[in-house]
Amino acid sequence: MTKKEILNYLEMISSELTDAYHLSDRDSTVDTNYAVSTAQELVDELTHRIENNVTISDKEKHDFDEAMNGLYK
């Protein structure tokens, strides 16, 4: 998969998350909106890193891995 294809998928995911957020405004819970908003931020961050060839330090990677492990426990 090329970088351009990945970015295209991220753009489509972002659009769907935006739609989900607006559709859920009617009668959703705060948790739903928070989850959609967080997913949108993660997609935006990943898009930024791919577009700009951003690399992270070992400490940033460690901190990210710890945060992700905390979400799934």
Tab-separated table of N, CA and C in Angstrom:
chain	number	residue	atom	x	y	z
A	1	MET	N	0.852	-1.170	0.000
A	1	MET	CA	0.000	0.000	0.000
A	1	MET	C	0.900	1.235	0.000
A	2	THR	N	0.556	2.188	-0.815
A	2	THR	CA	1.367	3.395	-0.917
A	2	THR	C	0.960	4.416	0.152
A	3	LYS	N	1.843	5.367	0.351
A	3	LYS	CA	1.566	6.452	1.295
A	3	LYS	C	0.301	7.196	0.878
A	4	LYS	N	0.134	7.437	-0.413
A	4	LYS	CA	-1.042	8.143	-0.912
A	4	LYS	C	-2.322	7.363	-0.616
A	5	GLU	N	-2.290	6.044	-0.783
A	5	GLU	CA	-3.465	5.215	-0.495
A	5	GLU	C	-3.809	5.257	0.991
A	6	ILE	N	-2.792	5.196	1.841
A	6	ILE	CA	-3.016	5.268	3.287
A	6	ILE	C	-3.651	6.598	3.657
A	7	LEU	N	-3.120	7.683	3.102
A	7	LEU	CA	-3.672	9.003	3.388
A	7	LEU	C	-5.107	9.120	2.890
A	8	ASN	N	-5.417	8.495	1.766
A	8	ASN	CA	-6.784	8.508	1.249
A	8	ASN	C	-7.724	7.783	2.220
A	9	TYR	N	-7.297	6.628	2.720
A	9	TYR	CA	-8.107	5.905	3.704
A	9	TYR	C	-8.314	6.738	4.957
A	10	LEU	N	-7.258	7.393	5.433
A	10	LEU	CA	-7.378	8.225	6.625
A	10	LEU	C	-8.356	9.373	6.398
A	11	GLU	N	-8.343	9.947	5.214
A	11	GLU	CA	-9.280	11.024	4.898
A	11	GLU	C	-10.721	10.508	4.915
A	12	MET	N	-10.941	9.313	4.366
A	12	MET	CA	-12.293	8.742	4.367
A	12	MET	C	-12.740	8.395	5.788
A	13	ILE	N	-11.832	7.854	6.600
A	13	ILE	CA	-12.156	7.536	7.996
A	13	ILE	C	-12.511	8.815	8.743
A	14	SER	N	-11.724	9.851	8.520
A	14	SER	CA	-11.976	11.133	9.173
A	14	SER	C	-13.356	11.668	8.812
A	15	SER	N	-13.711	11.567	7.559
A	15	SER	CA	-15.033	12.027	7.113
A	15	SER	C	-16.150	11.232	7.786
A	16	GLU	N	-15.983	9.926	7.886
A	16	GLU	CA	-16.986	9.084	8.534
A	16	GLU	C	-17.100	9.404	10.026
A	17	LEU	N	-15.973	9.686	10.676
A	17	LEU	CA	-16.001	10.054	12.090
A	17	LEU	C	-16.730	11.382	12.293
A	18	THR	N	-16.502	12.308	11.387
A	18	THR	CA	-17.209	13.586	11.465
A	18	THR	C	-18.712	13.368	11.336
A	19	ASP	N	-19.109	12.543	10.368
A	19	ASP	CA	-20.529	12.230	10.204
A	19	ASP	C	-21.094	11.563	11.462
A	20	ALA	N	-20.343	10.605	12.007
A	20	ALA	CA	-20.807	9.899	13.211
A	20	ALA	C	-20.978	10.868	14.376
A	21	TYR	N	-20.047	11.779	14.521
A	21	TYR	CA	-20.133	12.764	15.601
A	21	TYR	C	-21.389	13.611	15.454
A	22	HIS	N	-21.653	14.101	14.248
A	22	HIS	CA	-22.822	14.954	14.030
A	22	HIS	C	-24.126	14.174	14.138
A	23	LEU	N	-24.144	12.945	13.691
A	23	LEU	CA	-25.347	12.129	13.807
A	23	LEU	C	-25.636	11.762	15.261
A	24	SER	N	-24.584	11.608	16.048
A	24	SER	CA	-24.774	11.197	17.437
A	24	SER	C	-25.152	12.365	18.339
A	25	ASP	N	-25.059	13.585	17.845
A	25	ASP	CA	-25.422	14.761	18.647
A	25	ASP	C	-26.876	14.724	19.099
A	26	ARG	N	-27.717	14.091	18.327
A	26	ARG	CA	-29.155	14.140	18.600
A	26	ARG	C	-29.520	13.487	19.935
A	27	ASP	N	-29.113	12.251	20.112
A	27	ASP	CA	-29.534	11.554	21.331
A	27	ASP	C	-28.461	10.608	21.861
A	28	SER	N	-27.220	10.994	21.682
A	28	SER	CA	-26.143	10.122	22.136
A	28	SER	C	-25.669	10.503	23.528
A	29	THR	N	-24.759	9.707	24.006
A	29	THR	CA	-24.179	9.989	25.315
A	29	THR	C	-22.888	10.782	25.149
A	30	VAL	N	-22.459	11.356	26.224
A	30	VAL	CA	-21.190	12.080	26.229
A	30	VAL	C	-20.057	11.127	25.883
A	31	ASP	N	-20.129	9.895	26.353
A	31	ASP	CA	-19.082	8.906	26.075
A	31	ASP	C	-18.934	8.631	24.584
A	32	THR	N	-20.056	8.572	23.882
A	32	THR	CA	-20.015	8.338	22.435
A	32	THR	C	-19.303	9.475	21.739
A	33	ASN	N	-19.679	10.689	22.058
A	33	ASN	CA	-19.036	11.847	21.436
A	33	ASN	C	-17.560	11.922	21.789
A	34	TYR	N	-17.210	11.573	23.007
A	34	TYR	CA	-15.809	11.577	23.422
A	34	TYR	C	-15.016	10.556	22.620
A	35	ALA	N	-15.558	9.363	22.433
A	35	ALA	CA	-14.866	8.313	21.693
A	35	ALA	C	-14.667	8.721	20.235
A	36	VAL	N	-15.685	9.281	19.623
A	36	VAL	CA	-15.577	9.716	18.235
A	36	VAL	C	-14.558	10.841	18.122
A	37	SER	N	-14.597	11.778	19.041
A	37	SER	CA	-13.666	12.896	19.027
A	37	SER	C	-12.222	12.423	19.203
A	38	THR	N	-12.011	11.481	20.106
A	38	THR	CA	-10.673	10.931	20.328
A	38	THR	C	-10.175	10.207	19.086
A	39	ALA	N	-11.040	9.412	18.456
A	39	ALA	CA	-10.660	8.713	17.226
A	39	ALA	C	-10.282	9.722	16.144
A	40	GLN	N	-11.043	10.802	16.042
A	40	GLN	CA	-10.745	11.835	15.051
A	40	GLN	C	-9.371	12.449	15.312
A	41	GLU	N	-9.056	12.718	16.559
A	41	GLU	CA	-7.753	13.292	16.901
A	41	GLU	C	-6.621	12.331	16.549
A	42	LEU	N	-6.820	11.036	16.793
A	42	LEU	CA	-5.795	10.043	16.460
A	42	LEU	C	-5.581	9.958	14.952
A	43	VAL	N	-6.658	9.989	14.185
A	43	VAL	CA	-6.546	9.973	12.720
A	43	VAL	C	-5.809	11.222	12.244
A	44	ASP	N	-6.157	12.370	12.801
A	44	ASP	CA	-5.490	13.621	12.416
A	44	ASP	C	-4.000	13.576	12.736
A	45	GLU	N	-3.652	13.055	13.890
A	45	GLU	CA	-2.252	12.952	14.288
A	45	GLU	C	-1.493	12.000	13.366
A	46	LEU	N	-2.078	10.851	13.064
A	46	LEU	CA	-1.442	9.890	12.169
A	46	LEU	C	-1.269	10.491	10.776
A	47	THR	N	-2.279	11.178	10.296
A	47	THR	CA	-2.190	11.836	8.989
A	47	THR	C	-1.036	12.830	8.973
A	48	HIS	N	-0.951	13.645	10.003
A	48	HIS	CA	0.132	14.629	10.111
A	48	HIS	C	1.497	13.945	10.077
A	49	ARG	N	1.635	12.868	10.855
A	49	ARG	CA	2.924	12.179	10.922
A	49	ARG	C	3.301	11.548	9.583
A	50	ILE	N	2.332	10.993	8.884
A	50	ILE	CA	2.616	10.382	7.580
A	50	ILE	C	2.965	11.452	6.552
A	51	GLU	N	2.171	12.515	6.499
A	51	GLU	CA	2.410	13.572	5.515
A	51	GLU	C	3.759	14.241	5.710
A	52	ASN	N	4.197	14.357	6.954
A	52	ASN	CA	5.419	15.094	7.267
A	52	ASN	C	6.592	14.202	7.637
A	53	ASN	N	6.441	12.893	7.444
A	53	ASN	CA	7.498	11.933	7.772
A	53	ASN	C	8.061	12.148	9.176
A	54	VAL	N	7.164	12.342	10.137
A	54	VAL	CA	7.557	12.600	11.517
A	54	VAL	C	8.009	11.289	12.166
A	55	THR	N	9.127	11.340	12.812
A	55	THR	CA	9.578	10.197	13.601
A	55	THR	C	9.476	10.566	15.067
A	56	ILE	N	9.358	9.559	15.910
A	56	ILE	CA	9.240	9.819	17.339
A	56	ILE	C	10.444	9.235	18.059
A	57	SER	N	10.732	9.812	19.199
A	57	SER	CA	11.850	9.337	20.001
A	57	SER	C	11.465	8.040	20.711
A	58	ASP	N	12.458	7.352	21.233
A	58	ASP	CA	12.198	6.122	21.988
A	58	ASP	C	11.293	6.401	23.185
A	59	LYS	N	11.495	7.546	23.856
A	59	LYS	CA	10.660	7.889	25.006
A	59	LYS	C	9.208	8.106	24.573
A	60	GLU	N	9.005	8.828	23.462
A	60	GLU	CA	7.646	9.048	22.976
A	60	GLU	C	6.978	7.728	22.609
A	61	LYS	N	7.731	6.822	21.993
A	61	LYS	CA	7.188	5.517	21.630
A	61	LYS	C	6.809	4.746	22.892
A	62	HIS	N	7.670	4.772	23.891
A	62	HIS	CA	7.410	4.081	25.158
A	62	HIS	C	6.151	4.650	25.813
A	63	ASP	N	6.052	5.983	25.873
A	63	ASP	CA	4.886	6.626	26.481
A	63	ASP	C	3.608	6.271	25.727
A	64	PHE	N	3.683	6.262	24.399
A	64	PHE	CA	2.518	5.905	23.582
A	64	PHE	C	2.114	4.457	23.845
A	65	ASP	N	3.092	3.557	23.854
A	65	ASP	CA	2.785	2.139	24.100
A	65	ASP	C	2.148	1.946	25.462
A	66	GLU	N	2.628	2.641	26.475
A	66	GLU	CA	2.050	2.536	27.809
A	66	GLU	C	0.609	3.067	27.818
A	67	ALA	N	0.388	4.168	27.145
A	67	ALA	CA	-0.970	4.738	27.085
A	67	ALA	C	-1.922	3.772	26.384
A	68	MET	N	-1.483	3.178	25.296
A	68	MET	CA	-2.331	2.249	24.557
A	68	MET	C	-2.606	0.987	25.380
A	69	ASN	N	-1.612	0.512	26.094
A	69	ASN	CA	-1.827	-0.673	26.939
A	69	ASN	C	-2.823	-0.379	28.050
A	70	GLY	N	-2.824	0.846	28.548
A	70	GLY	CA	-3.767	1.234	29.576
A	70	GLY	C	-5.194	1.260	29.079
A	71	LEU	N	-5.379	1.540	27.793
A	71	LEU	CA	-6.721	1.574	27.216
A	71	LEU	C	-7.332	0.193	27.089
A	72	TYR	N	-6.501	-0.810	26.932
A	72	TYR	CA	-7.003	-2.154	26.631
A	72	TYR	C	-6.948	-3.113	27.806
A	73	LYS	N	-6.665	-2.609	28.998
A	73	LYS	CA	-6.622	-3.487	30.180
A	73	LYS	C	-7.976	-3.642	30.782
